[in-house]
mmCIF file of C-alpha atoms and ligand atoms in Angstrom:
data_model
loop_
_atom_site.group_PDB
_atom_site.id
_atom_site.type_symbol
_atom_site.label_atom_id
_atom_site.label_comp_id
_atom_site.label_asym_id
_atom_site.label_seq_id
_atom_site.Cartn_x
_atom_site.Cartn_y
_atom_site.Cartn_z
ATOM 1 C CA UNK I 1 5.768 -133.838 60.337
ATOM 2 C CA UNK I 2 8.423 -135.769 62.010
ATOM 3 C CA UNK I 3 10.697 -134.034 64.260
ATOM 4 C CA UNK I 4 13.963 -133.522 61.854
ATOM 5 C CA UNK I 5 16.751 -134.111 64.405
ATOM 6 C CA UNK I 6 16.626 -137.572 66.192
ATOM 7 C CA UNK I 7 17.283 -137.250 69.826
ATOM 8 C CA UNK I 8 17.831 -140.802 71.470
ATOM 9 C CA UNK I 9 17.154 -141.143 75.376
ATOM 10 C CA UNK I 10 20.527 -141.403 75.447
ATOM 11 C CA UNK I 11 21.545 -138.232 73.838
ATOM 12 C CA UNK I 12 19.428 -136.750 76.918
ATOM 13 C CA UNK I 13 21.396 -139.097 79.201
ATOM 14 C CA UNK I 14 24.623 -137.655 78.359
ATOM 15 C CA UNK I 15 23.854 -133.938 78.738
ATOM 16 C CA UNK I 16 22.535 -134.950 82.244
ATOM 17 C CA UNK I 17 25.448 -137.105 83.338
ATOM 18 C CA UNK I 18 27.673 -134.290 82.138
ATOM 19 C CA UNK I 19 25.554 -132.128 83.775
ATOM 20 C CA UNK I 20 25.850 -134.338 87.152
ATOM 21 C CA UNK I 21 29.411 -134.765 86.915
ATOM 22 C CA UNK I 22 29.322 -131.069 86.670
ATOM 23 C CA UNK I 23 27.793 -129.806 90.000
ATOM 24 C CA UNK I 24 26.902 -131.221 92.950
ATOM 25 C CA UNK I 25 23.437 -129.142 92.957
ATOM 26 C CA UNK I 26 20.536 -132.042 92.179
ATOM 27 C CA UNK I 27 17.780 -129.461 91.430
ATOM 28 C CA UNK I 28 13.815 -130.383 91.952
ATOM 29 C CA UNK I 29 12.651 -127.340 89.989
ATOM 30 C CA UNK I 30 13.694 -125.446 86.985
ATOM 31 C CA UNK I 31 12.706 -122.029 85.817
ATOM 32 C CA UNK I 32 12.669 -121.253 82.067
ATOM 33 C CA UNK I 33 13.436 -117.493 81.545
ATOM 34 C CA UNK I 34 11.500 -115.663 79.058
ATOM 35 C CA UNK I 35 13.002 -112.596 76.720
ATOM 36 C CA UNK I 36 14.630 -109.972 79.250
ATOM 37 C CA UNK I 37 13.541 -112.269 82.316
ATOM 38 C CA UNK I 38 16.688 -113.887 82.701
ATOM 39 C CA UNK I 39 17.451 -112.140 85.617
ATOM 40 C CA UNK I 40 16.032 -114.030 88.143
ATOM 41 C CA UNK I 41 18.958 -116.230 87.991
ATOM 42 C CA UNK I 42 20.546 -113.687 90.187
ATOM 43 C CA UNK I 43 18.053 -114.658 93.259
ATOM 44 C CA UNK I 44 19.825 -118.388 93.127
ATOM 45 C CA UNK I 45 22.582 -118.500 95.980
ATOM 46 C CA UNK I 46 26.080 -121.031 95.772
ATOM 47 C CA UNK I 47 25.612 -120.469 91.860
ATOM 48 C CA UNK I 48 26.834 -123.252 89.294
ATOM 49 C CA UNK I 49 26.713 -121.908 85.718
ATOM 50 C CA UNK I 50 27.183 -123.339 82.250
ATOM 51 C CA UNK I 51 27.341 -121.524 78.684
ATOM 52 C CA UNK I 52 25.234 -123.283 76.592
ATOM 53 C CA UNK I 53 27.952 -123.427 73.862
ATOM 54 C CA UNK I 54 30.044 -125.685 76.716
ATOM 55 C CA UNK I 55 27.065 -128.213 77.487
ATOM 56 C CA UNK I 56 27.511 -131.218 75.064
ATOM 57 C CA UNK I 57 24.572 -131.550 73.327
ATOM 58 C CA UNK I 58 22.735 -128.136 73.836
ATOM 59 C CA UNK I 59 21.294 -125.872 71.101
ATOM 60 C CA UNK I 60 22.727 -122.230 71.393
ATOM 61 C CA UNK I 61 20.257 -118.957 72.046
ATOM 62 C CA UNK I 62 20.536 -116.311 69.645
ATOM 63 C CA UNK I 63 18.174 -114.147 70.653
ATOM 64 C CA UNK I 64 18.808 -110.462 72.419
ATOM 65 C CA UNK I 65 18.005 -110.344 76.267
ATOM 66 C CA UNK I 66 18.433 -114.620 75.982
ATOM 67 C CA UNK I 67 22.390 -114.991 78.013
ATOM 68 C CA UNK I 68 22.590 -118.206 77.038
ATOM 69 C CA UNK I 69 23.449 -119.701 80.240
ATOM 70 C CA UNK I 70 21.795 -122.531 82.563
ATOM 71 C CA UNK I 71 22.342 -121.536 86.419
ATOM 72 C CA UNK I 72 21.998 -124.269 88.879
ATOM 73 C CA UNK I 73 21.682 -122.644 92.786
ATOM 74 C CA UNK I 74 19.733 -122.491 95.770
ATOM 75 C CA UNK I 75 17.238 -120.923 96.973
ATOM 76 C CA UNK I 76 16.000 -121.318 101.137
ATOM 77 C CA UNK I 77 17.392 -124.710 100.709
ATOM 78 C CA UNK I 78 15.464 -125.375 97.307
ATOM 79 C CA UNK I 79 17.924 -126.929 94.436
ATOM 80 C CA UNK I 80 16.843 -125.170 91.382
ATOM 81 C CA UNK I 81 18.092 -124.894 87.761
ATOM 82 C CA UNK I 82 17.332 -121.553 86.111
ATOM 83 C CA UNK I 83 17.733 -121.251 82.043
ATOM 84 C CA UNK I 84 18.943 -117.918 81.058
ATOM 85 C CA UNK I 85 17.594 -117.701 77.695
ATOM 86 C CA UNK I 86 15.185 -120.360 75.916
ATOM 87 C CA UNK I 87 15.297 -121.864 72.691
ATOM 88 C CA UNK I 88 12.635 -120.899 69.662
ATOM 89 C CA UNK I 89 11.533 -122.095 66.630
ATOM 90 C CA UNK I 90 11.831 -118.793 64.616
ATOM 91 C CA UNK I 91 15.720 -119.281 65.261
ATOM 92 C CA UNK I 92 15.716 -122.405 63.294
ATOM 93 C CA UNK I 93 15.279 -125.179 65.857
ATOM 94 C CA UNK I 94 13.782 -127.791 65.441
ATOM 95 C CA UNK I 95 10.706 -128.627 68.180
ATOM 96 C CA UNK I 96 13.016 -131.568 69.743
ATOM 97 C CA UNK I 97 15.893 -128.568 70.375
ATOM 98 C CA UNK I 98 13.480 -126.344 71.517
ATOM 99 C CA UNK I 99 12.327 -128.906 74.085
ATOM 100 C CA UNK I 100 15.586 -131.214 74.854
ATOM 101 C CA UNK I 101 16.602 -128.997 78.205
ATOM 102 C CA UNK I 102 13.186 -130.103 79.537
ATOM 103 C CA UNK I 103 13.975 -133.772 79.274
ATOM 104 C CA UNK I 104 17.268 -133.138 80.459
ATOM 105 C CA UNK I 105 15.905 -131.683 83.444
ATOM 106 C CA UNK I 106 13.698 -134.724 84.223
ATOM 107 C CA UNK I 107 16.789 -136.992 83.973
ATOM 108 C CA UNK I 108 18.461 -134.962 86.785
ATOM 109 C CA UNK I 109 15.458 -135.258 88.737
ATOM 110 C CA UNK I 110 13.193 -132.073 88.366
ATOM 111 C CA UNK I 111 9.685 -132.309 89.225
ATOM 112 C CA UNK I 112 8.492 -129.199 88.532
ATOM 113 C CA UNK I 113 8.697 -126.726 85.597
ATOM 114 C CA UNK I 114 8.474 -122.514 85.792
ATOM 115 C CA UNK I 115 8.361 -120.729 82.743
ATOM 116 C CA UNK I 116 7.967 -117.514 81.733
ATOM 117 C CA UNK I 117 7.543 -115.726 78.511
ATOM 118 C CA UNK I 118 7.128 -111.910 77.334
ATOM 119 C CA UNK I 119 3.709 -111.775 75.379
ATOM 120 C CA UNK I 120 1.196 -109.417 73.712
ATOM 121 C CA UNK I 121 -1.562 -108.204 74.854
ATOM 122 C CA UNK I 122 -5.008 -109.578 73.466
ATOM 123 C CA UNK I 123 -7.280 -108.898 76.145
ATOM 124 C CA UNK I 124 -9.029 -105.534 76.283
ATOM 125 C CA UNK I 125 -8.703 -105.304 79.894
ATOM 126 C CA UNK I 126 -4.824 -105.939 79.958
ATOM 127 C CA UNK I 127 -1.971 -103.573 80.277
ATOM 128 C CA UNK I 128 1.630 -103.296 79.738
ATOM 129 C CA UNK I 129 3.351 -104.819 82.502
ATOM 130 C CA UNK I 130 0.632 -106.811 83.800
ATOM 131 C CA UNK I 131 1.788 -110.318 84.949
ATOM 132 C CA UNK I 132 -0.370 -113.196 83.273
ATOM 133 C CA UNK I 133 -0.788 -116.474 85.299
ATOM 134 C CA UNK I 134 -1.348 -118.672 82.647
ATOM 135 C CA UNK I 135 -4.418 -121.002 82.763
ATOM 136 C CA UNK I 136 -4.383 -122.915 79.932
ATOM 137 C CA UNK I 137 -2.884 -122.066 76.379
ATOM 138 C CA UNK I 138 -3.486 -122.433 73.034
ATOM 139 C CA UNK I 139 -0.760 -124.418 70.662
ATOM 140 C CA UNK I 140 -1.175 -122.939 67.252
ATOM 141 C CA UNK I 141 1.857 -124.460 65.773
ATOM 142 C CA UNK I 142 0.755 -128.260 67.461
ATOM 143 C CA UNK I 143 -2.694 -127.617 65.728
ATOM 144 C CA UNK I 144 -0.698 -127.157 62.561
ATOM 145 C CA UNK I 145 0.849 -130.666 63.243
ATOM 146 C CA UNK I 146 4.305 -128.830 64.855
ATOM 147 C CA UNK I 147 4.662 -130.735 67.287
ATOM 148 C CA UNK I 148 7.561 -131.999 69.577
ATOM 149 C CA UNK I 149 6.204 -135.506 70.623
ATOM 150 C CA UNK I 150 5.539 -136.401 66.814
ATOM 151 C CA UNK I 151 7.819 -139.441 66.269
ATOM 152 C CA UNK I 152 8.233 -142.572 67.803
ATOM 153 C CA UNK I 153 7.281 -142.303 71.122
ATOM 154 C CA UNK I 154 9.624 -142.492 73.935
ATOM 155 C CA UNK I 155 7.698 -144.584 76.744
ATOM 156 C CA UNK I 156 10.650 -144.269 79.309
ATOM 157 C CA UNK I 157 9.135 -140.458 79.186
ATOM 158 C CA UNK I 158 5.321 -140.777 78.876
ATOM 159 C CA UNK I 159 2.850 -141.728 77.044
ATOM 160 C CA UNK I 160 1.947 -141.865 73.353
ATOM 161 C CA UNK I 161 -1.549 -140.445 74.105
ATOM 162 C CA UNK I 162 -0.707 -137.234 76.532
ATOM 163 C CA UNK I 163 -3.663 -135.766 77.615
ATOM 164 C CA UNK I 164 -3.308 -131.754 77.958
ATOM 165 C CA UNK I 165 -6.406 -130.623 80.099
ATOM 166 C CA UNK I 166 -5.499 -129.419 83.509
ATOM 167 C CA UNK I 167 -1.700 -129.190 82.418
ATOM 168 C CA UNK I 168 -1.166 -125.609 84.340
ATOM 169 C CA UNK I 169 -0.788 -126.362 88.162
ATOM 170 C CA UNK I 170 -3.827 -125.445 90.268
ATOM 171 C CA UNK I 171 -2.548 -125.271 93.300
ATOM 172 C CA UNK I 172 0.455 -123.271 92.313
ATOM 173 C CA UNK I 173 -1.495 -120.537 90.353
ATOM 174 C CA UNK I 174 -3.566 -120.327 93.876
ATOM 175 C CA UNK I 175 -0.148 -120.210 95.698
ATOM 176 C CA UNK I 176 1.249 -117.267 92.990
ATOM 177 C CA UNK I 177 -2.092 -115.424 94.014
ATOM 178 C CA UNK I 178 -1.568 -115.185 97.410
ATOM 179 C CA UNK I 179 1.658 -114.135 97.170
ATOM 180 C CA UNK I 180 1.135 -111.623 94.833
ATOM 181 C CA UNK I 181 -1.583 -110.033 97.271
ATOM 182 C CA UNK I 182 0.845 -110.153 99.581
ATOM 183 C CA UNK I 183 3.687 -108.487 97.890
ATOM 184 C CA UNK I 184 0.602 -106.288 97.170
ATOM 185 C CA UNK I 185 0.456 -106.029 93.557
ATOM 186 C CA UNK I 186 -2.992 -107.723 92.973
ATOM 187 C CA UNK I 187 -3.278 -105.059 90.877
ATOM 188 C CA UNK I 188 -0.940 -105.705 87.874
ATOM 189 C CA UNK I 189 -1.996 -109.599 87.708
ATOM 190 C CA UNK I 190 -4.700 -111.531 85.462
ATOM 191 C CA UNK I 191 -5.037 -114.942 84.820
ATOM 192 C CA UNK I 192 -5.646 -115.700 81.226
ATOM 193 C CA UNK I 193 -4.912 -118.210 77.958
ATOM 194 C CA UNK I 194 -1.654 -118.198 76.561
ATOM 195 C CA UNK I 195 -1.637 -118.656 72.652
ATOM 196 C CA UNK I 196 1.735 -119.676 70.897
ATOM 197 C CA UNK I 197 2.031 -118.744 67.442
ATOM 198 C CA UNK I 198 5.642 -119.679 65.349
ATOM 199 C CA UNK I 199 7.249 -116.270 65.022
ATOM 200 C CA UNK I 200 9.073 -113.793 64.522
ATOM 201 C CA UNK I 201 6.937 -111.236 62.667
ATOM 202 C CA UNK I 202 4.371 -109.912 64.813
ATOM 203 C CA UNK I 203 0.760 -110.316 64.357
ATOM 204 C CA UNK I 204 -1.279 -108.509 61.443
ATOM 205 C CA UNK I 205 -4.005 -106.723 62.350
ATOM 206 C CA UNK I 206 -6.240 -109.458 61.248
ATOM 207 C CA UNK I 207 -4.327 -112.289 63.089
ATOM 208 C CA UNK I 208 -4.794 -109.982 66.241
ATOM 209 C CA UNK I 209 -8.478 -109.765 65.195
ATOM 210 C CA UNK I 210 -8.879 -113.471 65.219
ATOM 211 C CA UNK I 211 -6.848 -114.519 68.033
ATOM 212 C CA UNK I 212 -9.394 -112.183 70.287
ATOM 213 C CA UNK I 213 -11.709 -113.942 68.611
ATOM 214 C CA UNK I 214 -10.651 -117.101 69.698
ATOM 215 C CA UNK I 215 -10.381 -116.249 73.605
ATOM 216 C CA UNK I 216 -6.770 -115.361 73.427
ATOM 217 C CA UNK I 217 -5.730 -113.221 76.172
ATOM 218 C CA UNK I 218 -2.083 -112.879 75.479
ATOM 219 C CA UNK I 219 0.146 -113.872 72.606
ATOM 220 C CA UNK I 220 3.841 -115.334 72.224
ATOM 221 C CA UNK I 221 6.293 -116.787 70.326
ATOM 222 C CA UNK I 222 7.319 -120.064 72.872
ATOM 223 C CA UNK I 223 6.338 -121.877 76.215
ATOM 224 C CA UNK I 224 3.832 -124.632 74.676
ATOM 225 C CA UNK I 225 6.243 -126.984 73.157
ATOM 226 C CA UNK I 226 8.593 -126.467 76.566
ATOM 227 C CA UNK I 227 4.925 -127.363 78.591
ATOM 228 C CA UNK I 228 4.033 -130.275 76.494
ATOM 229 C CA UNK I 229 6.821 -132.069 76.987
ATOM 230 C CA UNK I 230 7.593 -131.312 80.544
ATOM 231 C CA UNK I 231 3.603 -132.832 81.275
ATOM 232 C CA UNK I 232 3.929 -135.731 78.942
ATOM 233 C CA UNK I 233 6.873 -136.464 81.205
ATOM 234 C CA UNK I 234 4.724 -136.212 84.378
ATOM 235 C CA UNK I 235 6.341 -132.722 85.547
ATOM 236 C CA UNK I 236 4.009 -130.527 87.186
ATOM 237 C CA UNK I 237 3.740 -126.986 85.145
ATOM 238 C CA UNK I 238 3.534 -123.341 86.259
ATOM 239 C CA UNK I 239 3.568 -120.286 83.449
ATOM 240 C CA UNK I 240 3.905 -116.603 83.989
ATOM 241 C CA UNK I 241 3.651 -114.194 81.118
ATOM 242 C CA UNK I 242 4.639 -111.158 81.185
ATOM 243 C CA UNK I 243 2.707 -108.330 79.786
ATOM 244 C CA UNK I 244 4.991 -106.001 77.021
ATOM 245 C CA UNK I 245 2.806 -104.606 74.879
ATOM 246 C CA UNK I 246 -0.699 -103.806 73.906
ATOM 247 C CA UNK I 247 -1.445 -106.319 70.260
ATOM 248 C CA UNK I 248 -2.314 -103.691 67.330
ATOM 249 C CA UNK I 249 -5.879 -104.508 66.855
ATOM 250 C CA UNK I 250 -6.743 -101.694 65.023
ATOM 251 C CA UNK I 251 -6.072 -100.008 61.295
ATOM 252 C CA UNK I 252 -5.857 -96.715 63.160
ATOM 253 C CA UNK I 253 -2.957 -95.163 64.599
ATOM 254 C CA UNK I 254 -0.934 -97.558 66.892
ATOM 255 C CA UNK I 255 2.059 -97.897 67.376
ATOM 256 C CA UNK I 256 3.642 -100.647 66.202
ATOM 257 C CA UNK I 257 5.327 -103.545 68.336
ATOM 258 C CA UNK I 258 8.892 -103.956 68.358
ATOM 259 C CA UNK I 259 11.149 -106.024 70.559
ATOM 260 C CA UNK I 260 13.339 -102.991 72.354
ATOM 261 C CA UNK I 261 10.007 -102.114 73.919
ATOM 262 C CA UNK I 262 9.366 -105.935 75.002
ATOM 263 C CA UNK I 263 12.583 -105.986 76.776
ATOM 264 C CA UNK I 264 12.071 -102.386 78.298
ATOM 265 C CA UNK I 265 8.826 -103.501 80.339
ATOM 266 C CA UNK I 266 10.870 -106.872 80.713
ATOM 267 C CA UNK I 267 13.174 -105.029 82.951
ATOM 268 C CA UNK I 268 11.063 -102.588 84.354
ATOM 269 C CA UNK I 269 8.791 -105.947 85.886
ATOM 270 C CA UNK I 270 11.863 -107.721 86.836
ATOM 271 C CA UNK I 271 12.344 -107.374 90.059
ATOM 272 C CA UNK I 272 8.285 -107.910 90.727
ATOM 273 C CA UNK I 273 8.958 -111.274 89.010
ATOM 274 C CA UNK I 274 12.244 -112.332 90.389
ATOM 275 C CA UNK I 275 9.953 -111.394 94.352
ATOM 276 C CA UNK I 276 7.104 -113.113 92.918
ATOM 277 C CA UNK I 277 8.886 -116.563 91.686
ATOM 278 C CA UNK I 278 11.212 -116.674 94.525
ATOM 279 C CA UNK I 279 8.221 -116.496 96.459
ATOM 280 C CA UNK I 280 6.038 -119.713 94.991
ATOM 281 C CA UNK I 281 9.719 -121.882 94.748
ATOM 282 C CA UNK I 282 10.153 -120.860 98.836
ATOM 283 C CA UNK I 283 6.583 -121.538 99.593
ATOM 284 C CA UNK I 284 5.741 -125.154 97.537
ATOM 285 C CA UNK I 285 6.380 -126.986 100.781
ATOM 286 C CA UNK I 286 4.202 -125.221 102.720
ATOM 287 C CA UNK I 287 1.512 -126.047 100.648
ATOM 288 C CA UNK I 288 2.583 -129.507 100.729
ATOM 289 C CA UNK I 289 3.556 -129.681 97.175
ATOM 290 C CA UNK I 290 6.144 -131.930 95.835
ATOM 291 C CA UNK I 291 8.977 -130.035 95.411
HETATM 292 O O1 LIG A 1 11.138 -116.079 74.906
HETATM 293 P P1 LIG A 1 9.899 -115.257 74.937
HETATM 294 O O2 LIG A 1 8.694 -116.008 74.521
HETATM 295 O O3 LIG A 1 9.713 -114.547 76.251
HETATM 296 O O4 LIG A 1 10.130 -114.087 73.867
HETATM 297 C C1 LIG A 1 9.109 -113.274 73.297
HETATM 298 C C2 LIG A 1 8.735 -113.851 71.952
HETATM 299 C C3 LIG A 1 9.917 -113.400 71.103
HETATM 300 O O5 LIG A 1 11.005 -114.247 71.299
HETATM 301 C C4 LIG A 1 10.231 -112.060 71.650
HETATM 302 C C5 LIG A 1 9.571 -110.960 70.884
HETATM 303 O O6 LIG A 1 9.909 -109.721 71.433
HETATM 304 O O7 LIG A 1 9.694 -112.050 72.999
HETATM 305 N N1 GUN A 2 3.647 -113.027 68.836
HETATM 306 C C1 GUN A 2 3.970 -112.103 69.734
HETATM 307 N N2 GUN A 2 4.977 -112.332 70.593
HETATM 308 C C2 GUN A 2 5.278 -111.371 71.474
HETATM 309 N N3 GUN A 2 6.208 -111.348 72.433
HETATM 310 C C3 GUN A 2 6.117 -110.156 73.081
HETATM 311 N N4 GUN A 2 5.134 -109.425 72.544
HETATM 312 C C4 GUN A 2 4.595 -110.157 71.544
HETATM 313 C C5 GUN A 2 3.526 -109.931 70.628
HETATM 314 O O1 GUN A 2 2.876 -108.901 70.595
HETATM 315 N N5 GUN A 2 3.261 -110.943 69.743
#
């Protein structure tokens, strides 16, 4: 299926020049926030930020615990662009909405992508409020032929043909485990596969039944499209997810999920994530990385 709004690279242009004209930050990194993550926007120093609603050309959040505003700041002399609040496609976007920040950041020079996403637990062996370094992920809607990069292909981006093994940063998930040792909180952290399904109902028992099944260790409702794109356009990737709830697995007495709990462990793991992030954006250099 072809994507149904037609974004030209120039459309992308314009939100960056506007963008550009806009602040005098030129950012190498941006952060994605995930539901009730948006916090660690406050870290950024000699803050720039935009409402959505005033950037031309940028779809509006409508989710709760999603602000709705991009934050452009510092951080130990690192430019960064933070985005309070993503974009989903259970709110009616289309994949190329969902994903047209990401090209916007390459256009104003961003080489590497954070995001992070609240997601159910899958795994036996995880908890609520664990912190997931994602390894690799699993695209259910792309599978289904939901794809952003269906369409003519934009070359000046990437590829027609993106490969997606070894799209999650190696060297960066080693960097997040150090630091999380450090901050010692080894404890709360796993590394694990990221599955995207489309949203917004949560899973059935059977769906949870076959996504464990299928190696899933933690489920969402976003972060592949936002990946996919950001790799096909040569970014390098690093993905968080935090841990809200335990996936009802069972026919026998759970609880079920419900998004005021997802942003209550949100907030009780924020400041952990905003120490932990912080951390890997401060310490890229040091390991020689890019940004
Ligand atoms: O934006 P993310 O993926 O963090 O949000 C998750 C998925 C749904 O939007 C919401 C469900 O509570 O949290
Ligand atoms: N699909 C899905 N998304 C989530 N986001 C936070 N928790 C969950 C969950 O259990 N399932």
């Amino acid at each position: 299926m072809h994507c149904k709004d037609q974004i030209s690279h120039k459309d992308y242009q314009r939100t960056a020049d506007w963008l550009l004209s806009q602040t005098q930050h030129r950012p190498k990194v941006a952060i994605i926030c995930g539901s009730g993550l948006g916090m660690l926007a406050d870290t950024l120093q000699c803050q720039d930020s935009f409402k959505y609603s005033d950037i031309p050309g940028f779809p509006q959040s409508t989710v709760q615990g999603h602000a709705g505003k991009l934050v452009f700041g510092e951080l130990e002399g690192k430019i960064c662009v933070c985005m309070q609040g993503r974009f989903h496609m259970y709110e009616g976007h289309s994949l190329c909405k969902v994903t047209f920040p990401v090209r916007v950041f390459k256009l104003l020079g961003v080489e590497t992508l954070i995001v992070t996403n609240a997601a159910g637990a899958i795994a036996e062996s995880y908890h609520c409020g664990d912190v997931m370094i994602i390894r690799d992920h699993i695209n259910f809607p792309g599978l289904a032929g939901l794809n952003p990069l269906i369409g003519p292909n934009d070359d000046k981006f990437g590829p027609r043909f993106p490969p997606m093994s070894g799209v999650y940063d190696k060297d960066l998930q080693k960097l997040a485990f150090d630091i999380c040792k450090s901050m010692g909180v080894s404890q709360f952290v796993q590394e694990g596969v990221y599955c995207m399904v489309g949203g917004p109902n949560f899973e059935s028992v059977a769906e949870a039944k076959l996504l464990y099944k299928l190696g899933v260790d933690a489920v969402g409702m976003s972060t592949a499209p936002e990946v996919l794109v950001a790799s096909h356009c040569g970014m390098r990737v690093f993905g968080l997810s935090l841990i809200t709830n335990k996936v009802v697995k069972s026919y026998e007495g759970s609880e079920p999920t419900n998004h005021e709990d997802v942003l209550a462990v949100s907030k009780m793991r924020s400041e952990m994530l905003q120490k932990l992030i912080s951390g890997i954006i401060i310490r890229m250099d040091i390991n020689n990385n890019k940004a």
